[in-house]
PDB file of C-alpha atoms and ligand atoms in Angstrom:
ATOM      1  CA  MET U   1      21.747   8.111 -12.504  1.00  0.00           C
ATOM      2  CA  THR U   2      23.168   6.966 -15.919  1.00  0.00           C
ATOM      3  CA  ILE U   3      24.236   3.944 -14.488  1.00  0.00           C
ATOM      4  CA  ILE U   4      20.819   3.408 -12.976  1.00  0.00           C
ATOM      5  CA  TYR U   5      19.206   3.610 -16.379  1.00  0.00           C
ATOM      6  CA  LYS U   6      21.843   1.331 -18.336  1.00  0.00           C
ATOM      7  CA  ASN U   7      21.031  -1.030 -15.785  1.00  0.00           C
ATOM      8  CA  LYS U   8      17.659  -1.302 -15.452  1.00  0.00           C
ATOM      9  CA  ASN U   9      17.462  -1.339 -19.533  1.00  0.00           C
ATOM     10  CA  ILE U  10      19.542  -4.499 -19.055  1.00  0.00           C
ATOM     11  CA  ILE U  11      16.804  -6.221 -16.902  1.00  0.00           C
ATOM     12  CA  MET U  12      14.096  -5.005 -19.064  1.00  0.00           C
ATOM     13  CA  SER U  13      15.436  -6.930 -22.152  1.00  0.00           C
ATOM     14  CA  GLU U  14      16.056 -10.067 -20.663  1.00  0.00           C
ATOM     15  CA  THR U  15      13.112 -10.565 -18.744  1.00  0.00           C
ATOM     16  CA  ASN U  16      10.505  -8.609 -20.656  1.00  0.00           C
ATOM     17  CA  LYS U  17       8.846 -11.694 -21.976  1.00  0.00           C
ATOM     18  CA  GLN U  18       8.651 -13.635 -18.629  1.00  0.00           C
ATOM     19  CA  GLN U  19       7.262 -10.153 -16.729  1.00  0.00           C
ATOM     20  CA  GLU U  20       4.536 -10.368 -19.689  1.00  0.00           C
ATOM     21  CA  ASP U  21       3.713 -13.903 -19.206  1.00  0.00           C
ATOM     22  CA  TYR U  22       3.481 -13.065 -15.138  1.00  0.00           C
ATOM     23  CA  LEU U  23       1.102 -10.553 -15.734  1.00  0.00           C
ATOM     24  CA  LYS U  24      -0.811 -12.667 -17.754  1.00  0.00           C
ATOM     25  CA  LYS U  25      -1.130 -15.849 -15.268  1.00  0.00           C
ATOM     26  CA  PHE U  26      -3.132 -13.606 -12.835  1.00  0.00           C
ATOM     27  CA  MET U  27      -4.939 -11.205 -15.050  1.00  0.00           C
ATOM     28  CA  THR U  28      -6.676 -13.597 -17.757  1.00  0.00           C
ATOM     29  CA  PRO U  29     -10.112 -13.128 -18.028  1.00  0.00           C
ATOM     30  CA  GLU U  30     -11.757 -16.263 -18.044  1.00  0.00           C
ATOM     31  CA  SER U  31     -13.557 -16.067 -21.090  1.00  0.00           C
ATOM     32  CA  GLU U  32     -10.610 -15.839 -23.365  1.00  0.00           C
ATOM     33  CA  GLN U  33      -6.906 -15.540 -23.101  1.00  0.00           C
ATOM     34  CA  PRO U  34      -6.392 -12.052 -24.666  1.00  0.00           C
ATOM     35  CA  GLU U  35      -2.990 -10.615 -26.138  1.00  0.00           C
ATOM     36  CA  MET U  36      -1.066  -8.747 -23.696  1.00  0.00           C
ATOM     37  CA  LYS U  37      -1.217  -6.031 -26.367  1.00  0.00           C
ATOM     38  CA  LYS U  38      -4.766  -5.785 -25.727  1.00  0.00           C
ATOM     39  CA  VAL U  39      -4.184  -5.417 -21.869  1.00  0.00           C
ATOM     40  CA  GLU U  40      -1.843  -2.574 -22.340  1.00  0.00           C
ATOM     41  CA  LYS U  41      -3.683  -0.591 -24.897  1.00  0.00           C
ATOM     42  CA  TYR U  42      -6.397   0.141 -22.172  1.00  0.00           C
ATOM     43  CA  HIS U  43      -5.054   3.024 -20.384  1.00  0.00           C
ATOM     44  CA  ASP U  44      -8.023   4.902 -20.449  1.00  0.00           C
ATOM     45  CA  PRO U  45      -9.893   4.156 -17.275  1.00  0.00           C
ATOM     46  CA  SER U  46     -13.432   4.115 -19.115  1.00  0.00           C
ATOM     47  CA  THR U  47     -12.509   1.377 -21.194  1.00  0.00           C
ATOM     48  CA  THR U  48     -10.880  -0.857 -18.662  1.00  0.00           C
ATOM     49  CA  LEU U  49     -13.766  -2.122 -17.011  1.00  0.00           C
ATOM     50  CA  GLU U  50     -13.679  -6.061 -17.710  1.00  0.00           C
ATOM     51  CA  PHE U  51     -13.163  -8.117 -14.742  1.00  0.00           C
ATOM     52  CA  LEU U  52      -9.816  -9.976 -14.462  1.00  0.00           C
ATOM     53  CA  SER U  53      -9.191 -13.011 -12.197  1.00  0.00           C
ATOM     54  CA  VAL U  54      -6.519 -12.789  -9.492  1.00  0.00           C
ATOM     55  CA  ASP U  55      -4.507 -15.659  -8.648  1.00  0.00           C
ATOM     56  CA  LEU U  56      -4.898 -15.937  -5.214  1.00  0.00           C
ATOM     57  CA  ASP U  57      -1.373 -17.113  -4.698  1.00  0.00           C
ATOM     58  CA  LEU U  58      -0.300 -13.855  -4.975  1.00  0.00           C
ATOM     59  CA  LEU U  59      -2.159 -11.897  -2.480  1.00  0.00           C
ATOM     60  CA  PRO U  60      -0.501 -11.732   0.928  1.00  0.00           C
ATOM     61  CA  LEU U  61      -3.321 -13.641   2.777  1.00  0.00           C
ATOM     62  CA  GLY U  62      -3.897 -16.417  -0.310  1.00  0.00           C
ATOM     63  CA  GLU U  63      -3.531 -19.520   2.384  1.00  0.00           C
ATOM     64  CA  PHE U  64      -6.555 -18.218   3.851  1.00  0.00           C
ATOM     65  CA  TYR U  65      -9.486 -18.671   1.620  1.00  0.00           C
ATOM     66  CA  SER U  66     -11.687 -21.349   1.280  1.00  0.00           C
ATOM     67  CA  GLN U  67     -10.999 -23.750  -1.835  1.00  0.00           C
ATOM     68  CA  GLY U  68     -12.785 -22.586  -4.899  1.00  0.00           C
ATOM     69  CA  THR U  69     -13.162 -18.722  -3.763  1.00  0.00           C
ATOM     70  CA  LYS U  70     -12.859 -16.433  -6.605  1.00  0.00           C
ATOM     71  CA  ILE U  71     -11.660 -13.042  -6.787  1.00  0.00           C
ATOM     72  CA  LYS U  72     -11.715 -10.750  -9.892  1.00  0.00           C
ATOM     73  CA  ILE U  73     -10.816  -7.198 -10.291  1.00  0.00           C
ATOM     74  CA  ARG U  74     -11.315  -4.415 -12.440  1.00  0.00           C
ATOM     75  CA  SER U  75      -9.851  -0.718 -13.077  1.00  0.00           C
ATOM     76  CA  ALA U  76     -11.586   2.366 -11.399  1.00  0.00           C
ATOM     77  CA  LYS U  77     -13.806   4.470 -13.046  1.00  0.00           C
ATOM     78  CA  VAL U  78     -13.355   8.187 -12.734  1.00  0.00           C
ATOM     79  CA  ASN U  79     -15.785   8.488 -10.309  1.00  0.00           C
ATOM     80  CA  GLU U  80     -14.569   6.189  -7.770  1.00  0.00           C
ATOM     81  CA  VAL U  81     -11.116   8.083  -8.399  1.00  0.00           C
ATOM     82  CA  GLN U  82     -12.863  11.409  -7.451  1.00  0.00           C
ATOM     83  CA  ASN U  83     -14.799   9.692  -4.365  1.00  0.00           C
ATOM     84  CA  TYR U  84     -11.056   8.009  -2.979  1.00  0.00           C
ATOM     85  CA  SER U  85      -9.108  11.254  -3.758  1.00  0.00           C
ATOM     86  CA  VAL U  86     -11.086  13.560  -0.722  1.00  0.00           C
ATOM     87  CA  VAL U  87      -9.650  10.601   1.534  1.00  0.00           C
ATOM     88  CA  ASP U  88      -8.215  12.282   4.968  1.00  0.00           C
ATOM     89  CA  ASP U  89      -4.886  10.740   4.920  1.00  0.00           C
ATOM     90  CA  LYS U  90      -4.384  11.547   9.133  1.00  0.00           C
ATOM     91  CA  ASN U  91      -7.426   9.494   9.771  1.00  0.00           C
ATOM     92  CA  LEU U  92      -6.898   5.604   9.492  1.00  0.00           C
ATOM     93  CA  LEU U  93     -10.839   4.946   9.885  1.00  0.00           C
ATOM     94  CA  ASP U  94     -11.321   7.152   6.743  1.00  0.00           C
ATOM     95  CA  VAL U  95      -8.504   5.637   5.083  1.00  0.00           C
ATOM     96  CA  THR U  96      -9.769   2.167   5.191  1.00  0.00           C
ATOM     97  CA  GLU U  97     -13.585   3.395   4.416  1.00  0.00           C
ATOM     98  CA  LYS U  98     -12.385   5.015   1.178  1.00  0.00           C
ATOM     99  CA  MET U  99     -10.333   2.073   0.085  1.00  0.00           C
ATOM    100  CA  ASN U 100     -13.207  -0.422   1.246  1.00  0.00           C
ATOM    101  CA  GLN U 101     -15.606   1.646  -1.214  1.00  0.00           C
ATOM    102  CA  LEU U 102     -13.478   1.587  -3.997  1.00  0.00           C
ATOM    103  CA  LEU U 103     -13.204  -2.191  -3.319  1.00  0.00           C
ATOM    104  CA  SER U 104     -16.752  -2.457  -3.188  1.00  0.00           C
ATOM    105  CA  GLY U 105     -16.890  -1.562  -7.057  1.00  0.00           C
ATOM    106  CA  CYS U 106     -13.858  -2.973  -8.134  1.00  0.00           C
ATOM    107  CA  VAL U 107     -14.043  -6.295  -6.981  1.00  0.00           C
ATOM    108  CA  ASN U 108     -15.824  -9.027  -7.698  1.00  0.00           C
ATOM    109  CA  VAL U 109     -15.929 -12.358  -5.641  1.00  0.00           C
ATOM    110  CA  THR U 110     -17.466 -15.665  -6.254  1.00  0.00           C
ATOM    111  CA  LEU U 111     -17.671 -18.189  -2.930  1.00  0.00           C
ATOM    112  CA  PRO U 112     -16.913 -21.817  -3.161  1.00  0.00           C
ATOM    113  CA  SER U 113     -20.366 -22.268  -3.122  1.00  0.00           C
ATOM    114  CA  GLY U 114     -20.987 -20.615  -6.155  1.00  0.00           C
ATOM    115  CA  GLN U 115     -22.534 -17.713  -4.511  1.00  0.00           C
ATOM    116  CA  LYS U 116     -21.681 -14.228  -5.377  1.00  0.00           C
ATOM    117  CA  GLY U 117     -19.759 -12.601  -2.755  1.00  0.00           C
ATOM    118  CA  SER U 118     -18.299  -8.956  -1.824  1.00  0.00           C
ATOM    119  CA  TYR U 119     -15.326  -7.239  -0.693  1.00  0.00           C
ATOM    120  CA  LYS U 120     -16.767  -8.223   2.290  1.00  0.00           C
ATOM    121  CA  ASP U 121     -15.140 -11.477   1.847  1.00  0.00           C
ATOM    122  CA  ILE U 122     -11.726 -10.492   1.216  1.00  0.00           C
ATOM    123  CA  LYS U 123      -9.122 -10.421   4.094  1.00  0.00           C
ATOM    124  CA  ASP U 124      -8.607  -7.388   5.492  1.00  0.00           C
ATOM    125  CA  GLY U 125      -4.660  -8.137   5.257  1.00  0.00           C
ATOM    126  CA  ASP U 126      -5.290  -8.138   1.339  1.00  0.00           C
ATOM    127  CA  ARG U 127      -7.130  -4.856   1.091  1.00  0.00           C
ATOM    128  CA  LEU U 128      -3.754  -2.804   0.433  1.00  0.00           C
ATOM    129  CA  PHE U 129      -2.485  -5.212  -2.074  1.00  0.00           C
ATOM    130  CA  LEU U 130      -5.491  -5.270  -3.876  1.00  0.00           C
ATOM    131  CA  ILE U 131      -5.794  -1.460  -4.141  1.00  0.00           C
ATOM    132  CA  PHE U 132      -2.187  -1.619  -5.784  1.00  0.00           C
ATOM    133  CA  MET U 133      -3.345  -4.358  -8.262  1.00  0.00           C
ATOM    134  CA  ILE U 134      -6.411  -2.087  -8.822  1.00  0.00           C
ATOM    135  CA  ARG U 135      -4.122   0.922  -9.039  1.00  0.00           C
ATOM    136  CA  GLU U 136      -1.426  -0.735 -11.430  1.00  0.00           C
ATOM    137  CA  LEU U 137      -4.711  -1.805 -13.981  1.00  0.00           C
ATOM    138  CA  THR U 138      -6.162   1.997 -13.847  1.00  0.00           C
ATOM    139  CA  PHE U 139      -2.988   3.635 -14.563  1.00  0.00           C
ATOM    140  CA  GLN U 140      -1.154   1.442 -16.912  1.00  0.00           C
ATOM    141  CA  LYS U 141       0.363   3.946 -18.923  1.00  0.00           C
ATOM    142  CA  GLY U 142       2.499   4.477 -15.298  1.00  0.00           C
ATOM    143  CA  ASN U 143       1.839   6.553 -12.647  1.00  0.00           C
ATOM    144  CA  SER U 144       4.803   5.970 -10.765  1.00  0.00           C
ATOM    145  CA  LEU U 145       4.456   6.135  -6.849  1.00  0.00           C
ATOM    146  CA  ALA U 146       7.913   5.573  -5.234  1.00  0.00           C
ATOM    147  CA  LYS U 147       9.694   5.564  -2.719  1.00  0.00           C
ATOM    148  CA  ASP U 148      13.325   7.089  -2.181  1.00  0.00           C
ATOM    149  CA  VAL U 149      16.075   4.951  -0.580  1.00  0.00           C
ATOM    150  CA  ASP U 150      19.725   4.779  -0.114  1.00  0.00           C
ATOM    151  CA  CYS U 151      21.321   1.367  -0.369  1.00  0.00           C
ATOM    152  CA  PRO U 152      22.792   0.111   2.574  1.00  0.00           C
ATOM    153  CA  TYR U 153      25.345  -1.905   0.920  1.00  0.00           C
ATOM    154  CA  CYS U 154      27.150   0.758  -1.305  1.00  0.00           C
ATOM    155  CA  SER U 155      25.267   4.306  -0.682  1.00  0.00           C
ATOM    156  CA  ALA U 156      23.574   4.787  -4.191  1.00  0.00           C
ATOM    157  CA  GLU U 157      20.206   6.280  -4.259  1.00  0.00           C
ATOM    158  CA  PHE U 158      17.406   5.170  -6.122  1.00  0.00           C
ATOM    159  CA  SER U 159      13.829   5.012  -5.821  1.00  0.00           C
ATOM    160  CA  ILE U 160      11.751   1.762  -5.569  1.00  0.00           C
ATOM    161  CA  PRO U 161       8.217   2.290  -7.040  1.00  0.00           C
ATOM    162  CA  PHE U 162       5.239   0.647  -5.473  1.00  0.00           C
ATOM    163  CA  ARG U 163       4.608  -2.115  -7.883  1.00  0.00           C
ATOM    164  CA  SER U 164       2.140  -5.182  -6.751  1.00  0.00           C
ATOM    165  CA  THR U 165       2.889  -6.550 -10.101  1.00  0.00           C
ATOM    166  CA  ALA U 166       6.044  -6.361 -12.800  1.00  0.00           C
ATOM    167  CA  ASN U 167       5.546  -4.351 -15.649  1.00  0.00           C
ATOM    168  CA  PRO U 168       7.672  -4.296 -18.952  1.00  0.00           C
ATOM    169  CA  GLU U 169       9.579  -1.279 -16.477  1.00  0.00           C
ATOM    170  CA  TYR U 170       9.445  -2.291 -13.262  1.00  0.00           C
ATOM    171  CA  PRO U 171       9.584  -5.879 -11.441  1.00  0.00           C
ATOM    172  CA  LYS U 172       7.177  -6.643  -8.297  1.00  0.00           C
ATOM    173  CA  THR U 173       8.463  -4.863  -5.577  1.00  0.00           C
ATOM    174  CA  LEU U 174       5.837  -5.442  -2.782  1.00  0.00           C
ATOM    175  CA  GLU U 175       6.856  -7.836   0.030  1.00  0.00           C
ATOM    176  CA  ASN U 176       4.682 -10.245   1.976  1.00  0.00           C
ATOM    177  CA  HIS U 177       4.945 -11.056   5.466  1.00  0.00           C
ATOM    178  CA  GLU U 178       6.322 -14.386   5.928  1.00  0.00           C
ATOM    179  CA  MET U 179       3.858 -17.243   7.810  1.00  0.00           C
ATOM    180  CA  PRO U 180       5.115 -16.787  11.398  1.00  0.00           C
ATOM    181  CA  GLU U 181       7.174 -19.966  11.929  1.00  0.00           C
ATOM    182  CA  GLY U 182       5.553 -20.656  15.282  1.00  0.00           C
ATOM    183  CA  LEU U 183       2.261 -20.744  14.019  1.00  0.00           C
ATOM    184  CA  ILE U 184       2.967 -23.008  10.910  1.00  0.00           C
ATOM    185  CA  LYS U 185       2.139 -26.485  13.040  1.00  0.00           C
ATOM    186  CA  TYR U 186      -1.252 -25.136  13.965  1.00  0.00           C
ATOM    187  CA  TYR U 187      -1.946 -24.203  10.685  1.00  0.00           C
ATOM    188  CA  ASN U 188      -5.083 -26.468   9.414  1.00  0.00           C
ATOM    189  CA  SER U 189      -4.803 -26.438   5.652  1.00  0.00           C
ATOM    190  CA  GLU U 190      -8.619 -27.775   4.832  1.00  0.00           C
ATOM    191  CA  LEU U 191     -10.051 -25.116   7.300  1.00  0.00           C
ATOM    192  CA  LYS U 192      -7.820 -22.390   6.318  1.00  0.00           C
ATOM    193  CA  CYS U 193      -7.338 -21.312  10.136  1.00  0.00           C
ATOM    194  CA  PHE U 194      -5.316 -22.017  12.851  1.00  0.00           C
ATOM    195  CA  GLU U 195      -6.611 -24.653  15.506  1.00  0.00           C
ATOM    196  CA  PHE U 196      -5.401 -24.394  19.246  1.00  0.00           C
ATOM    197  CA  ASN U 197      -6.519 -27.042  21.931  1.00  0.00           C
ATOM    198  CA  ILE U 198      -6.361 -25.235  25.084  1.00  0.00           C
ATOM    199  CA  ASN U 199      -7.321 -27.407  28.187  1.00  0.00           C
ATOM    200  CA  GLY U 200      -9.435 -29.305  25.958  1.00  0.00           C
ATOM    201  CA  ALA U 201     -11.235 -26.546  23.978  1.00  0.00           C
ATOM    202  CA  ILE U 202     -10.634 -26.252  20.479  1.00  0.00           C
ATOM    203  CA  TYR U 203     -10.212 -22.333  19.550  1.00  0.00           C
ATOM    204  CA  ARG U 204      -9.878 -21.597  15.763  1.00  0.00           C
ATOM    205  CA  LEU U 205      -8.268 -17.965  14.795  1.00  0.00           C
ATOM    206  CA  ALA U 206      -7.097 -16.803  11.127  1.00  0.00           C
ATOM    207  CA  PRO U 207      -6.646 -13.318   9.725  1.00  0.00           C
ATOM    208  CA  PRO U 208     -10.369 -11.496   9.408  1.00  0.00           C
ATOM    209  CA  ASN U 209     -12.321 -10.827   6.666  1.00  0.00           C
ATOM    210  CA  ILE U 210     -12.922  -6.771   5.504  1.00  0.00           C
ATOM    211  CA  GLY U 211     -16.731  -7.429   6.707  1.00  0.00           C
ATOM    212  CA  ILE U 212     -15.841  -8.283  10.205  1.00  0.00           C
ATOM    213  CA  GLN U 213     -13.439  -5.125  10.336  1.00  0.00           C
ATOM    214  CA  GLU U 214     -15.872  -3.015   9.144  1.00  0.00           C
ATOM    215  CA  ILE U 215     -18.406  -3.870  11.667  1.00  0.00           C
ATOM    216  CA  PHE U 216     -15.826  -3.470  14.740  1.00  0.00           C
ATOM    217  CA  TYR U 217     -14.447  -0.084  12.926  1.00  0.00           C
ATOM    218  CA  ASN U 218     -17.842   1.383  12.925  1.00  0.00           C
ATOM    219  CA  ASP U 219     -18.415  -0.051  16.656  1.00  0.00           C
ATOM    220  CA  ILE U 220     -15.199   2.003  17.708  1.00  0.00           C
ATOM    221  CA  LYS U 221     -16.192   5.053  16.078  1.00  0.00           C
ATOM    222  CA  THR U 222     -19.651   5.024  17.567  1.00  0.00           C
ATOM    223  CA  LYS U 223     -18.311   4.443  21.220  1.00  0.00           C
ATOM    224  CA  VAL U 224     -15.951   7.334  20.491  1.00  0.00           C
ATOM    225  CA  GLN U 225     -18.379   9.588  19.685  1.00  0.00           C
ATOM    226  CA  ASN U 226     -20.624   9.128  22.273  1.00  0.00           C
ATOM    227  CA  LYS U 227     -17.720   9.405  24.651  1.00  0.00           C
ATOM    228  CA  LYS U 228     -17.805   5.464  25.827  1.00  0.00           C
ATOM    229  CA  THR U 229     -14.362   3.717  26.055  1.00  0.00           C
ATOM    230  CA  PRO U 230     -14.187   0.805  23.500  1.00  0.00           C
ATOM    231  CA  ASN U 231     -13.072  -2.277  25.071  1.00  0.00           C
ATOM    232  CA  ILE U 232      -9.648  -2.494  22.907  1.00  0.00           C
ATOM    233  CA  SER U 233      -8.413  -5.773  24.067  1.00  0.00           C
ATOM    234  CA  PHE U 234     -11.803  -7.398  23.088  1.00  0.00           C
ATOM    235  CA  LEU U 235     -11.693  -5.644  19.582  1.00  0.00           C
ATOM    236  CA  LYS U 236      -8.326  -6.383  19.223  1.00  0.00           C
ATOM    237  CA  ILE U 237      -8.859 -10.113  19.816  1.00  0.00           C
ATOM    238  CA  ILE U 238     -12.431 -10.823  18.751  1.00  0.00           C
ATOM    239  CA  PRO U 239     -11.970 -10.693  14.802  1.00  0.00           C
ATOM    240  CA  TYR U 240      -9.563 -13.200  14.873  1.00  0.00           C
ATOM    241  CA  LEU U 241     -12.175 -15.694  16.400  1.00  0.00           C
ATOM    242  CA  LEU U 242     -14.546 -14.234  13.657  1.00  0.00           C
ATOM    243  CA  TRP U 243     -12.491 -15.239  10.656  1.00  0.00           C
ATOM    244  CA  ASP U 244     -14.809 -17.559   8.853  1.00  0.00           C
ATOM    245  CA  ARG U 245     -17.681 -14.621   9.268  1.00  0.00           C
ATOM    246  CA  THR U 246     -18.303 -11.410   7.215  1.00  0.00           C
ATOM    247  CA  THR U 247     -20.905  -9.978   9.559  1.00  0.00           C
ATOM    248  CA  ILE U 248     -22.096 -10.054  12.960  1.00  0.00           C
ATOM    249  CA  THR U 249     -25.451  -8.423  14.952  1.00  0.00           C
ATOM    250  CA  GLU U 250     -25.176  -5.815  17.761  1.00  0.00           C
ATOM    251  CA  ASP U 251     -26.151  -8.586  20.078  1.00  0.00           C
ATOM    252  CA  GLY U 252     -23.895 -10.995  18.521  1.00  0.00           C
ATOM    253  CA  ILE U 253     -21.155  -8.678  19.573  1.00  0.00           C
ATOM    254  CA  LYS U 254     -22.473  -8.386  22.932  1.00  0.00           C
ATOM    255  CA  ALA U 255     -22.645 -12.241  23.693  1.00  0.00           C
ATOM    256  CA  LYS U 256     -19.199 -12.387  22.674  1.00  0.00           C
ATOM    257  CA  GLU U 257     -17.845  -9.772  24.729  1.00  0.00           C
ATOM    258  CA  ASP U 258     -19.526 -11.793  27.864  1.00  0.00           C
ATOM    259  CA  GLU U 259     -17.751 -14.687  26.598  1.00  0.00           C
ATOM    260  CA  PHE U 260     -14.722 -13.003  26.371  1.00  0.00           C
ATOM    261  CA  LYS U 261     -14.820 -11.517  29.317  1.00  0.00           C
ATOM    262  CA  ARG U 262     -15.580 -14.829  31.031  1.00  0.00           C
ATOM    263  CA  MET U 263     -12.269 -16.376  29.348  1.00  0.00           C
ATOM    264  CA  ASP U 264      -9.946 -17.867  31.720  1.00  0.00           C
ATOM    265  CA  MET U 265      -6.353 -16.410  32.241  1.00  0.00           C
ATOM    266  CA  TYR U 266      -4.357 -19.055  30.770  1.00  0.00           C
ATOM    267  CA  THR U 267      -6.455 -19.271  27.637  1.00  0.00           C
ATOM    268  CA  PHE U 268      -6.665 -15.669  27.135  1.00  0.00           C
ATOM    269  CA  GLN U 269      -2.845 -15.230  27.079  1.00  0.00           C
ATOM    270  CA  ILE U 270      -2.450 -17.764  24.824  1.00  0.00           C
ATOM    271  CA  ILE U 271      -4.932 -16.485  22.667  1.00  0.00           C
ATOM    272  CA  ASN U 272      -3.503 -12.809  22.849  1.00  0.00           C
ATOM    273  CA  GLN U 273       0.071 -13.898  21.956  1.00  0.00           C
ATOM    274  CA  VAL U 274      -1.102 -15.972  18.707  1.00  0.00           C
ATOM    275  CA  VAL U 275      -2.876 -12.661  17.701  1.00  0.00           C
ATOM    276  CA  ASP U 276       0.409 -10.807  18.011  1.00  0.00           C
ATOM    277  CA  LYS U 277       2.281 -13.587  16.336  1.00  0.00           C
ATOM    278  CA  MET U 278      -0.518 -13.060  13.307  1.00  0.00           C
ATOM    279  CA  LEU U 279       1.649 -10.233  11.090  1.00  0.00           C
ATOM    280  CA  PHE U 280       0.363 -11.084   7.874  1.00  0.00           C
ATOM    281  CA  GLY U 281      -0.145  -8.716   4.744  1.00  0.00           C
ATOM    282  CA  LEU U 282       2.099  -6.195   3.532  1.00  0.00           C
ATOM    283  CA  LYS U 283       5.714  -5.858   4.960  1.00  0.00           C
ATOM    284  CA  GLY U 284       7.522  -3.496   2.713  1.00  0.00           C
ATOM    285  CA  LEU U 285       9.290  -2.917  -0.849  1.00  0.00           C
ATOM    286  CA  LYS U 286      12.274  -4.562  -2.014  1.00  0.00           C
ATOM    287  CA  MET U 287      14.143  -4.183  -5.023  1.00  0.00           C
ATOM    288  CA  VAL U 288      17.679  -4.971  -6.338  1.00  0.00           C
ATOM    289  CA  CYS U 289      20.152  -2.030  -6.100  1.00  0.00           C
ATOM    290  CA  PRO U 290      20.772  -1.220  -9.522  1.00  0.00           C
ATOM    291  CA  GLU U 291      24.423  -0.239  -8.711  1.00  0.00           C
ATOM    292  CA  CYS U 292      25.669  -2.845  -6.487  1.00  0.00           C
ATOM    293  CA  GLY U 293      22.600  -5.807  -7.167  1.00  0.00           C
ATOM    294  CA  ALA U 294      22.095  -6.157  -3.576  1.00  0.00           C
ATOM    295  CA  GLU U 295      18.694  -6.467  -2.323  1.00  0.00           C
ATOM    296  CA  VAL U 296      17.243  -3.618  -0.449  1.00  0.00           C
ATOM    297  CA  HIS U 297      14.152  -3.453   1.686  1.00  0.00           C
ATOM    298  CA  THR U 298      12.277  -0.157   2.910  1.00  0.00           C
ATOM    299  CA  ASP U 299       8.839  -0.252   5.235  1.00  0.00           C
ATOM    300  CA  MET U 300       5.358   0.524   3.562  1.00  0.00           C
ATOM    301  CA  THR U 301       4.934   3.916   4.350  1.00  0.00           C
ATOM    302  CA  PHE U 302       3.431   6.323   1.585  1.00  0.00           C
ATOM    303  CA  PRO U 303       5.685   9.278   1.191  1.00  0.00           C
ATOM    304  CA  ASN U 304       2.728  11.516   0.332  1.00  0.00           C
ATOM    305  CA  GLY U 305      -0.169   9.655   2.493  1.00  0.00           C
ATOM    306  CA  ALA U 306      -2.695   7.187   1.180  1.00  0.00           C
ATOM    307  CA  SER U 307      -4.596   9.638  -0.862  1.00  0.00           C
ATOM    308  CA  SER U 308      -0.996  10.184  -3.190  1.00  0.00           C
ATOM    309  CA  LEU U 309      -2.677   6.326  -4.716  1.00  0.00           C
ATOM    310  CA  PHE U 310      -4.841   7.799  -7.258  1.00  0.00           C
ATOM    311  CA  VAL U 311      -3.131  10.918  -7.818  1.00  0.00           C
ATOM    312  CA  VAL U 312      -1.341  10.980 -11.342  1.00  0.00           C
ATOM    313  CA  SER U 313       1.193  13.989  -9.682  1.00  0.00           C
ATOM    314  CA  SER U 314       3.332  14.369 -13.008  1.00  0.00           C
ATOM    315  CA  ILE U 315       0.117  15.137 -14.960  1.00  0.00           C
ATOM    316  CA  PHE U 316      -0.435  18.893 -14.322  1.00  0.00           C
ATOM    317  CA  ASP U 317       3.563  18.989 -15.320  1.00  0.00           C
ATOM    318  CA  GLU U 318       2.722  17.380 -19.018  1.00  0.00           C
ATOM    319  CA  PHE U 319      -0.440  19.593 -19.579  1.00  0.00           C
ATOM    320  CA  ASN U 320       1.385  22.707 -18.750  1.00  0.00           C
ATOM    321  CA  LYS U 321       4.210  21.872 -21.064  1.00  0.00           C
ATOM    322  CA  LYS U 322       1.977  21.237 -24.090  1.00  0.00           C
TER     323      LYS U 322
HETATM  324 ZN1   ZN P   1      23.876  -0.820  -3.706  1.00  0.00          ZN
END
């Protein structure tokens, strides 16, 4: 334990300045260049409602936003944290819904046209990363949600905090999926999607926006409630074909489903495999082992469920000691 602390302090003193610059890079309000101290001082959620620009290159799906898209975030208000805290950890749809609700208030999107967008224009695979960024803005005084790991190289036990950004105490630990090698040559950097010519027909696919995923999630929910079986194969693939949209009508869904059913076997097989390869978003956590210096990786599961993200677990203990 002592060793861990000592090593951590060494890392800190060497890279403090670097980390400050790093933070500044993607959390600079456009109006002015704030002093880092100013940001650090804002630990009380009620005083941190300024929107700060997010560097899109940091997002796991940054390369899928149209040129000129701007995303800003602010910390969460108390009522937003309260609303989130009742999330049902065992229900994926509820977790997604609560995260989307939080994003709807804490995210500010400007589209390339200059028009105001919303959280619906955010890529579905960036949701969790942005939630972590908002979390770190909300609890700047620290609220360490960490995962215990055993170093596979030297067997040291230590914990990796969940961090989308570095702070003076910890490095950035969230790790993104890399662009799948087999897909790189199909990436159209102008349109920000993958393009396939299948027997003369052009198919464009990319990770979907939250808006489209939200509509299909609700569709699944309604179908299940009415004891109807959702067309899982269609629901898996269609959001990737609607990558450039944030909404679709009920009739639109029906038309797309008919189109999907008419797809020939060859085309379906290719598109289905392409979607399987589109693993984007957060992959896990990584941190250098404080004892042997090797890079240790672990998966993204939360030790106490998604509800623990905005719970300051140590707060009652601190209050109790007063
Ligand atoms: Zn080690």
